[in-house]
Structure formats: structure tokens, C-alpha cells
Amino acid sequence: MSNTPLKGLRVVELARILAGPWTGQTLADLGAEVIKVEAPEGDDTRRWGPPFIDREGGKVAAYFHAANRGKRSVVADFRTPEGQQKVRDLLKDADILIENFKVGGLAKYGLDYASLSAEFPALIYCSITGFGQDGPYKHRAGYDYIIQGMSGLMSITGPSEGEPHRVGVAVTDLFTGVYASTAVLAAVHARHQSGKGAHLDLSLMDCAVSVMANQAMNYLATGTPPGRTGNVHPNLVPYQVFECSDGHIIIATGNDGQYQRLCGLLGREDLMRHPDYLDNASRVANRVALMEELGAVTVGWSKADLLAACEAKGVPAGPINTMDEVFADPQVQARGMELDLGAHKGVRSPFVIDGQRCASDLPAPELGEADN
């Protein structure tokens, strides 16, 4: 690892599946020492395959490798006094604990915040749950798919007809992991002044509602819930998928100048001056008619030619890549997003500090390898 700004911080991770492990992996990529404490059977996602990655320690699901790079694994059975003491021993020189058990789930083992904070007053204890430490749903389990539905995300995702769609990755878990990492570092900073730890309460539901961003504000400003608009932007036109002769691309104009340049390169200068399309508000009001006019032209272009024309004229546009195309993209390659971890590949975290990329070069651990 070439850049380790969090070197010296020690994290004990009592977390499974994705949101908690994503927090731990984020901190590990920034240089923290992360010890993943697993039950004797290991994190559930070790078995969430196929596909599997075959290493000397056996086959482990690719899913597990996606969220556990750069950690060490120890085994502790919380149901036993020996397992509980093992966790306490790990905490003696730890700064941060990450857990994603149900509310109150660790109290019976004496590993909840109230029990540990008395013994370790400087410990930053990060709890990640589906719905938070209070409220009528606090005892419910949190599942990304369900949270995507409850938070409103699915109500705006997918075509206007048919069933709502989820996002193709577990975004509420991932956003919660990123928010939790931010909260952890804020608590570390605060501890420099106070000397005291903190209990951080991160909820998948809270994070999912928060990242509704402009769509949430659209509702709060109007009182009208936004609906599903497929591949079009609710506030900008033209800003969507366009059909070409050999597939589809995205064109995303963010201002009048970009729109006018798009009309020019498509040979539709008349649409620049048309009173129905002079500004963005007018284009939003007349979206359907304008898209019919522009779409009738783009369908005659190849993807490559239209993308090249947009690039030359300063019109934001891009392809819709499959994963093989993503990792073959020269920009992705130049930024080093594909990691070589020896036995297999990985995906780098996006941190670049002073020109140096922050990513652990250690693969996800074998179960209990740090016990040996």
C-alpha cells in the first residue's frame, strides 16, 4: 500500500454481509489495521456464490472478496465466555469497533456499547442497523432490497410502466458503509479534543432517505411525489439515453449552451431558436415533442460517431458499458481501478491523496488466518 493516512488506527469489525464490512474495507484501504471477527462458520457471504474464487484455503464467494480486502480474520464464538473474552482482548488496544447486529443483539454477550464503554471509554463504537437504535422499526432486520423499496428509491427507478426496479447493486448498504466511515473519522477527530469515544448510530433507512437528494427535495418543494421516469432526468432536458443505429448512448446536457451545440451537431439548428425549447424549463415542459425530434436524428448515427461528435463539440455524452468494457476502458485502466492481488483481481477504492492511490494490496482473509 503506497498511501496509509490512517496508519496506527486499529479497528475491530464484528460485522457481516455488506454495510459493516464495506466500512471496514474503506478504513483498511486508507491504512487502518482491521481485524474481522467471524463466527466459527464465517461471514455468510463466504458462501454467497457462485461465482467463487479458489485459493489455497478453499473456495470463497467473489461477493465476500468484494468487501473484505485488507483485513485479518480471527474466529470467536460470542456464545461462549472464551469468545467474549477474546473480543475484549482485541479491544484493549483498539480505537474503533464496527458491528451490525440487531438492536440489543450484542447485549446478551456483554459486547454492546453500554457494557464496553465503561471498560473502554475511548472506544468509538459504530452500530449499523436497518432502522437505527430507536423508532418503531428499530428491532427489524435491515435488508438492502427492502430498504430500497421503503426509502422511495424504487418508486423513482425503472420505466414508468410495469413494476418498480431496484438498483443493480446494494446501494443502501454501500452508502451506509461510506457514511459510517465518515462518521467514524469525525469521531476520531472529536476524540483528539475530548479523549472520549462515542456511539455512532448508522441506519440503512436513514442513509437511503438522505441520498434521495434532489428527488426528495422535489417532493418537499411541491408536495407531489416524483414518479418513475426510466432513463430521463426529472429536472433536465435533454438528459437521457438516446438510440443510435447500433445501440444506445447517454447524452446529458446541463445548460442551454450544451443543448444548442447538440442541436448544431445534429443539424437541427431550428430547434435552438424554437420558442418551446429556449431554456431548460421550456424543454422540461415540452420534453416528449423535443425527444421525438432529436431521437429521429440520433437513430441515424452510429454510437462511435455520435460520441466522437459530442466530444468534439463539448456536449456531455458517454457509452453504456458492460463490465468487460468498463475494465477495458483506458480511463479506468489509467486510474488503476483493477487491482492485482496475486491470486485474483480486485477493485480499488476511489481514494487518491497527493497523487497516490489508497488501496490495500492484501486480498480478503482466509477464515481465522490471524489465529494461526
Short mmCIF file of C-alpha atoms in Angstrom, two decimals:
data_model
loop_
_atom_site.label_atom_id
_atom_site.label_comp_id
_atom_site.label_asym_id
_atom_site.label_seq_id
_atom_site.Cartn_x
_atom_site.Cartn_y
_atom_site.Cartn_z
CA MET A 1 0.00 0.00 0.00
CA SER A 2 1.52 3.29 -1.09
CA ASN A 3 -0.51 5.75 0.99
CA THR A 4 -1.72 4.97 4.53
CA PRO A 5 -3.15 8.11 6.20
CA LEU A 6 -4.97 6.04 8.84
CA LYS A 7 -1.91 4.00 9.85
CA GLY A 8 -1.99 3.47 13.60
CA LEU A 9 -5.77 3.19 13.91
CA ARG A 10 -6.96 -0.26 14.93
CA VAL A 11 -10.45 -1.45 14.02
CA VAL A 12 -12.28 -4.50 15.35
CA GLU A 13 -15.06 -5.48 12.95
CA LEU A 14 -17.96 -7.54 14.30
CA ALA A 15 -19.90 -7.19 11.07
CA ARG A 16 -21.23 -9.43 8.33
CA ILE A 17 -22.64 -9.19 4.81
CA LEU A 18 -22.02 -5.73 3.29
CA ALA A 19 -22.65 -2.38 5.05
CA GLY A 20 -20.39 -3.08 8.05
CA PRO A 21 -17.68 -4.87 6.07
CA TRP A 22 -17.73 -2.05 3.49
CA THR A 23 -16.99 0.38 6.33
CA GLY A 24 -14.10 -1.79 7.49
CA GLN A 25 -12.69 -2.21 3.98
CA THR A 26 -12.86 1.54 3.39
CA LEU A 27 -10.84 2.17 6.55
CA ALA A 28 -8.41 -0.64 5.66
CA ASP A 29 -7.79 0.89 2.24
CA LEU A 30 -6.87 4.13 4.00
CA GLY A 31 -4.31 2.33 6.14
CA ALA A 32 -6.15 1.27 9.30
CA GLU A 33 -5.50 -2.16 10.76
CA VAL A 34 -8.82 -4.02 10.55
CA ILE A 35 -9.39 -7.27 12.43
CA LYS A 36 -12.50 -9.07 11.23
CA VAL A 37 -14.02 -11.20 13.98
CA GLU A 38 -16.01 -14.05 12.47
CA ALA A 39 -18.21 -16.79 13.88
CA PRO A 40 -16.80 -20.32 13.51
CA GLU A 41 -18.77 -20.74 10.27
CA GLY A 42 -17.52 -17.40 8.94
CA ASP A 43 -19.26 -14.42 7.35
CA ASP A 44 -22.37 -15.56 5.48
CA THR A 45 -21.10 -14.04 2.25
CA ARG A 46 -18.23 -16.52 2.10
CA ARG A 47 -20.90 -18.87 0.74
CA TRP A 48 -22.83 -16.38 -1.42
CA GLY A 49 -21.84 -17.89 -4.74
CA PRO A 50 -21.31 -18.79 -7.47
CA PRO A 51 -19.04 -17.34 -8.63
CA PHE A 52 -16.31 -18.47 -6.25
CA ILE A 53 -12.61 -17.63 -6.07
CA ASP A 54 -10.41 -20.65 -5.47
CA ARG A 55 -7.41 -20.12 -3.19
CA GLU A 56 -5.29 -22.41 -1.03
CA GLY A 57 -7.78 -22.05 1.81
CA GLY A 58 -10.64 -23.26 -0.39
CA LYS A 59 -13.38 -21.68 -2.45
CA VAL A 60 -14.87 -18.41 -1.19
CA ALA A 61 -17.58 -16.40 -2.96
CA ALA A 62 -16.49 -13.40 -5.02
CA TYR A 63 -19.09 -11.43 -3.01
CA PHE A 64 -17.03 -11.85 0.17
CA HIS A 65 -13.87 -10.70 -1.61
CA ALA A 66 -15.65 -7.52 -2.74
CA ALA A 67 -16.00 -6.17 0.81
CA ASN A 68 -13.20 -7.67 2.91
CA ARG A 69 -9.92 -6.77 1.26
CA GLY A 70 -7.02 -5.80 3.50
CA LYS A 71 -8.34 -7.31 6.74
CA ARG A 72 -7.16 -10.02 9.12
CA SER A 73 -9.63 -12.68 10.25
CA VAL A 74 -9.96 -14.21 13.70
CA VAL A 75 -12.65 -16.60 14.92
CA ALA A 76 -14.61 -16.02 18.12
CA ASP A 77 -17.83 -17.66 19.22
CA PHE A 78 -19.73 -14.94 21.10
CA ARG A 79 -21.94 -17.59 22.71
CA THR A 80 -19.03 -18.70 24.88
CA PRO A 81 -17.22 -16.81 27.65
CA GLU A 82 -13.96 -17.57 25.84
CA GLY A 83 -15.22 -15.93 22.65
CA GLN A 84 -16.47 -12.87 24.52
CA GLN A 85 -13.13 -12.50 26.30
CA LYS A 86 -11.29 -12.83 23.00
CA VAL A 87 -13.16 -9.81 21.67
CA ARG A 88 -12.37 -7.84 24.84
CA ASP A 89 -8.71 -8.72 24.49
CA LEU A 90 -8.74 -7.39 20.92
CA LEU A 91 -10.32 -4.15 22.15
CA LYS A 92 -7.57 -3.40 24.67
CA ASP A 93 -5.56 -1.55 22.05
CA ALA A 94 -8.33 -0.85 19.53
CA ASP A 95 -9.74 2.53 18.53
CA ILE A 96 -12.92 1.54 16.71
CA LEU A 97 -15.49 -1.24 16.84
CA ILE A 98 -17.90 -1.82 13.93
CA GLU A 99 -20.97 -4.01 14.42
CA ASN A 100 -24.17 -4.61 12.50
CA PHE A 101 -26.21 -6.82 14.80
CA LYS A 102 -29.87 -6.13 15.51
CA VAL A 103 -30.55 -3.51 18.19
CA GLY A 104 -29.66 -5.10 21.53
CA GLY A 105 -28.29 -8.21 19.85
CA LEU A 106 -24.87 -7.97 21.47
CA ALA A 107 -26.10 -7.07 24.97
CA LYS A 108 -26.56 -10.70 26.00
CA TYR A 109 -22.87 -11.25 25.29
CA GLY A 110 -21.73 -8.12 27.13
CA LEU A 111 -20.47 -6.67 23.84
CA ASP A 112 -22.97 -3.82 23.49
CA TYR A 113 -21.94 -0.19 23.76
CA ALA A 114 -23.18 0.26 27.32
CA SER A 115 -21.12 -2.70 28.52
CA LEU A 116 -17.94 -1.89 26.61
CA SER A 117 -17.86 1.90 27.02
CA ALA A 118 -17.33 1.63 30.76
CA GLU A 119 -14.33 -0.64 30.22
CA PHE A 120 -13.04 1.18 27.12
CA PRO A 121 -14.10 4.85 27.45
CA ALA A 122 -12.10 5.95 24.39
CA LEU A 123 -13.66 3.33 22.11
CA ILE A 124 -15.55 4.59 19.05
CA TYR A 125 -18.42 2.12 18.72
CA CYS A 126 -20.15 2.17 15.33
CA SER A 127 -23.53 0.42 15.19
CA ILE A 128 -25.04 -0.22 11.75
CA THR A 129 -28.64 -1.42 11.62
CA GLY A 130 -31.55 -1.42 9.23
CA PHE A 131 -33.56 1.27 11.00
CA GLY A 132 -31.47 2.77 13.80
CA GLN A 133 -31.29 2.48 17.59
CA ASP A 134 -34.75 4.00 18.16
CA GLY A 135 -38.11 4.33 16.43
CA PRO A 136 -40.95 1.82 15.85
CA TYR A 137 -38.90 -0.31 13.43
CA LYS A 138 -35.68 -0.48 15.46
CA HIS A 139 -35.93 -4.24 16.05
CA ARG A 140 -36.46 -5.11 12.40
CA ALA A 141 -33.67 -6.67 10.38
CA GLY A 142 -32.36 -4.50 7.57
CA TYR A 143 -32.11 -5.81 4.01
CA ASP A 144 -30.95 -3.59 1.18
CA TYR A 145 -33.71 -4.68 -1.20
CA ILE A 146 -36.43 -3.88 1.34
CA ILE A 147 -34.81 -0.56 2.21
CA GLN A 148 -34.66 0.38 -1.47
CA GLY A 149 -38.43 -0.08 -1.53
CA MET A 150 -39.21 1.65 1.77
CA SER A 151 -36.95 4.66 1.18
CA GLY A 152 -38.66 5.68 -2.06
CA LEU A 153 -35.71 4.69 -4.25
CA MET A 154 -37.68 2.05 -6.15
CA SER A 155 -40.58 4.46 -6.62
CA ILE A 156 -38.39 6.53 -8.96
CA THR A 157 -36.39 3.71 -10.57
CA GLY A 158 -37.32 1.93 -13.77
CA PRO A 159 -39.75 2.53 -16.63
CA SER A 160 -42.97 4.39 -15.97
CA GLU A 161 -44.97 1.26 -16.82
CA GLY A 162 -44.65 -2.13 -15.15
CA GLU A 163 -43.16 -2.99 -11.78
CA PRO A 164 -40.67 -0.74 -9.97
CA HIS A 165 -36.99 -1.68 -10.28
CA ARG A 166 -34.21 -1.91 -7.72
CA VAL A 167 -30.74 -0.53 -8.41
CA GLY A 168 -28.41 -3.27 -9.65
CA VAL A 169 -26.09 -3.23 -6.62
CA ALA A 170 -26.93 -2.95 -2.92
CA VAL A 171 -26.61 0.84 -2.88
CA THR A 172 -28.19 1.39 0.54
CA ASP A 173 -25.62 -0.94 2.11
CA LEU A 174 -22.79 0.74 0.22
CA PHE A 175 -23.89 4.30 1.02
CA THR A 176 -24.27 3.32 4.67
CA GLY A 177 -20.73 1.97 4.66
CA VAL A 178 -19.41 5.22 3.23
CA TYR A 179 -21.44 7.37 5.66
CA ALA A 180 -20.30 5.16 8.55
CA SER A 181 -16.66 5.64 7.54
CA THR A 182 -17.20 9.39 7.53
CA ALA A 183 -18.83 9.29 10.96
CA VAL A 184 -16.00 7.15 12.34
CA LEU A 185 -13.38 9.63 11.18
CA ALA A 186 -15.40 12.54 12.61
CA ALA A 187 -15.49 10.73 15.96
CA VAL A 188 -11.73 10.11 15.80
CA HIS A 189 -11.20 13.83 15.24
CA ALA A 190 -13.51 14.74 18.14
CA ARG A 191 -11.67 12.31 20.40
CA HIS A 192 -8.46 14.25 19.87
CA GLN A 193 -10.07 17.09 21.84
CA SER A 194 -12.25 15.20 24.32
CA GLY A 195 -10.35 11.97 24.86
CA LYS A 196 -13.71 10.22 24.83
CA GLY A 197 -15.17 7.67 22.48
CA ALA A 198 -18.66 7.77 21.01
CA HIS A 199 -21.58 5.60 19.98
CA LEU A 200 -22.36 6.06 16.28
CA ASP A 201 -25.87 5.12 15.14
CA LEU A 202 -25.98 4.47 11.37
CA SER A 203 -29.18 3.25 9.74
CA LEU A 204 -29.67 1.91 6.23
CA MET A 205 -33.07 3.59 6.13
CA ASP A 206 -31.66 6.97 7.20
CA CYS A 207 -28.89 6.79 4.63
CA ALA A 208 -31.24 5.72 1.85
CA VAL A 209 -33.66 8.57 2.54
CA SER A 210 -30.76 11.02 2.74
CA VAL A 211 -29.37 10.10 -0.67
CA MET A 212 -32.74 10.68 -2.31
CA ALA A 213 -31.27 14.18 -2.61
CA ASN A 214 -32.94 16.25 -5.35
CA GLN A 215 -35.82 13.79 -5.71
CA ALA A 216 -36.66 14.20 -2.02
CA MET A 217 -36.41 17.98 -2.41
CA ASN A 218 -38.63 17.85 -5.49
CA TYR A 219 -41.31 16.31 -3.28
CA LEU A 220 -40.75 18.68 -0.33
CA ALA A 221 -40.90 21.68 -2.66
CA THR A 222 -44.11 20.64 -4.44
CA GLY A 223 -45.94 18.15 -2.25
CA THR A 224 -46.11 15.83 -5.27
CA PRO A 225 -44.18 12.54 -5.08
CA PRO A 226 -41.94 12.09 -8.12
CA GLY A 227 -42.61 9.01 -10.19
CA ARG A 228 -40.61 6.61 -12.29
CA THR A 229 -39.17 8.24 -15.37
CA GLY A 230 -36.95 5.45 -16.68
CA ASN A 231 -33.84 6.88 -18.28
CA VAL A 232 -34.86 10.53 -18.33
CA HIS A 233 -33.85 13.17 -15.78
CA PRO A 234 -36.73 14.76 -13.86
CA ASN A 235 -35.18 18.25 -13.93
CA LEU A 236 -33.10 18.43 -17.12
CA VAL A 237 -33.80 18.01 -20.86
CA PRO A 238 -32.21 16.55 -22.91
CA TYR A 239 -30.53 14.32 -20.33
CA GLN A 240 -31.20 10.67 -21.11
CA VAL A 241 -30.49 7.60 -23.21
CA PHE A 242 -30.59 8.09 -26.98
CA GLU A 243 -30.99 5.37 -29.57
CA CYS A 244 -28.35 5.07 -32.30
CA SER A 245 -28.18 2.80 -35.32
CA ASP A 246 -26.17 0.17 -33.39
CA GLY A 247 -27.31 0.61 -29.78
CA HIS A 248 -27.69 3.34 -27.19
CA ILE A 249 -25.62 6.11 -25.60
CA ILE A 250 -26.23 8.75 -22.95
CA ILE A 251 -26.38 12.46 -23.78
CA ALA A 252 -26.57 14.74 -20.75
CA THR A 253 -26.86 18.46 -21.45
CA GLY A 254 -26.74 20.57 -18.31
CA ASN A 255 -27.20 24.06 -19.73
CA ASP A 256 -28.52 25.99 -22.72
CA GLY A 257 -25.15 26.21 -24.43
CA GLN A 258 -24.67 22.45 -24.41
CA TYR A 259 -28.19 21.96 -25.74
CA GLN A 260 -27.57 24.40 -28.57
CA ARG A 261 -24.31 22.68 -29.51
CA LEU A 262 -26.13 19.34 -29.59
CA CYS A 263 -28.74 20.75 -31.96
CA GLY A 264 -25.95 22.14 -34.14
CA LEU A 265 -24.01 18.89 -34.47
CA LEU A 266 -27.26 17.04 -35.27
CA GLY A 267 -28.09 19.53 -38.00
CA ARG A 268 -31.19 20.83 -36.20
CA GLU A 269 -30.30 24.49 -35.76
CA ASP A 270 -34.02 25.27 -35.95
CA LEU A 271 -34.50 23.64 -32.52
CA MET A 272 -32.02 26.08 -30.99
CA ARG A 273 -34.33 29.01 -31.64
CA HIS A 274 -37.70 27.30 -31.27
CA PRO A 275 -39.70 29.13 -28.55
CA ASP A 276 -40.74 25.84 -26.93
CA TYR A 277 -37.11 24.89 -26.24
CA LEU A 278 -35.28 28.14 -25.49
CA ASP A 279 -34.48 27.33 -21.86
CA ASN A 280 -34.43 24.25 -19.67
CA ALA A 281 -37.83 24.90 -18.04
CA SER A 282 -39.39 25.11 -21.52
CA ARG A 283 -37.64 21.93 -22.59
CA VAL A 284 -38.87 20.09 -19.48
CA ALA A 285 -42.44 21.24 -20.24
CA ASN A 286 -42.12 20.05 -23.85
CA ARG A 287 -39.93 17.01 -23.24
CA VAL A 288 -41.86 14.48 -25.34
CA ALA A 289 -42.02 16.56 -28.50
CA LEU A 290 -38.35 17.57 -28.28
CA MET A 291 -37.18 14.00 -27.71
CA GLU A 292 -39.11 12.82 -30.75
CA GLU A 293 -37.35 15.46 -32.86
CA LEU A 294 -33.86 14.67 -31.56
CA GLY A 295 -34.36 10.90 -31.44
CA ALA A 296 -35.37 10.85 -35.10
CA VAL A 297 -31.90 12.19 -35.92
CA THR A 298 -29.70 10.21 -33.48
CA VAL A 299 -31.06 6.87 -34.71
CA GLY A 300 -29.24 7.54 -37.97
CA TRP A 301 -25.85 7.85 -36.25
CA SER A 302 -23.58 5.06 -35.03
CA LYS A 303 -22.67 5.13 -31.35
CA ALA A 304 -19.00 5.78 -32.04
CA ASP A 305 -19.63 8.60 -34.50
CA LEU A 306 -22.14 10.38 -32.27
CA LEU A 307 -19.91 10.07 -29.20
CA ALA A 308 -16.98 11.45 -31.17
CA ALA A 309 -19.08 14.36 -32.45
CA CYS A 310 -20.29 15.18 -28.95
CA GLU A 311 -16.73 15.07 -27.62
CA ALA A 312 -15.55 17.41 -30.36
CA LYS A 313 -18.34 19.93 -29.68
CA GLY A 314 -18.22 19.83 -25.88
CA VAL A 315 -21.56 18.05 -25.43
CA PRO A 316 -21.51 15.66 -22.41
CA ALA A 317 -22.09 12.12 -23.63
CA GLY A 318 -20.95 8.61 -22.82
CA PRO A 319 -21.37 4.95 -23.65
CA ILE A 320 -23.35 2.36 -21.68
CA ASN A 321 -20.62 -0.14 -20.84
CA THR A 322 -20.81 -3.77 -19.81
CA MET A 323 -18.36 -4.79 -17.05
CA ASP A 324 -15.82 -6.15 -19.53
CA GLU A 325 -15.94 -2.82 -21.36
CA VAL A 326 -15.54 -0.96 -18.06
CA PHE A 327 -12.25 -2.67 -17.22
CA ALA A 328 -11.04 -2.32 -20.82
CA ASP A 329 -11.72 1.43 -20.74
CA PRO A 330 -8.44 3.39 -20.99
CA GLN A 331 -9.53 5.84 -18.29
CA VAL A 332 -10.34 3.04 -15.84
CA GLN A 333 -7.01 1.43 -16.65
CA ALA A 334 -5.10 4.70 -16.30
CA ARG A 335 -6.61 5.26 -12.87
CA GLY A 336 -5.67 1.76 -11.72
CA MET A 337 -9.15 0.68 -10.71
CA GLU A 338 -8.36 -3.00 -11.27
CA LEU A 339 -6.11 -4.36 -8.54
CA ASP A 340 -3.77 -7.31 -8.84
CA LEU A 341 -4.00 -9.11 -5.51
CA GLY A 342 -1.88 -12.06 -6.55
CA ALA A 343 -4.29 -14.98 -6.57
CA HIS A 344 -7.09 -12.89 -8.05
CA LYS A 345 -8.16 -9.40 -9.09
CA GLY A 346 -9.89 -6.72 -7.03
CA VAL A 347 -11.47 -3.29 -7.38
CA ARG A 348 -9.65 -0.29 -5.94
CA SER A 349 -11.32 2.16 -3.58
CA PRO A 350 -11.51 5.61 -5.22
CA PHE A 351 -9.16 7.49 -2.89
CA VAL A 352 -6.21 9.38 -4.41
CA ILE A 353 -4.25 11.57 -1.97
CA ASP A 354 -1.33 13.69 -3.13
CA GLY A 355 -1.31 11.71 -6.35
CA GLN A 356 -1.07 8.38 -4.57
CA ARG A 357 -3.81 5.75 -4.72
CA CYS A 358 -5.03 4.36 -1.40
CA ALA A 359 -5.81 0.66 -1.59
CA SER A 360 -4.75 -2.33 0.42
CA ASP A 361 -2.73 -4.81 -1.61
CA LEU A 362 -3.83 -7.66 0.64
CA PRO A 363 -6.68 -9.92 -0.51
CA ALA A 364 -9.63 -10.82 1.72
CA PRO A 365 -8.51 -13.10 4.55
CA GLU A 366 -9.00 -16.81 4.93
CA LEU A 367 -11.26 -17.66 7.85
CA GLY A 368 -9.32 -17.43 11.10
CA GLU A 369 -5.96 -16.99 9.41
CA ALA A 370 -4.79 -14.50 12.06
CA ASP A 371 -5.42 -17.10 14.78
CA ASN A 372 -2.66 -19.28 13.37
#
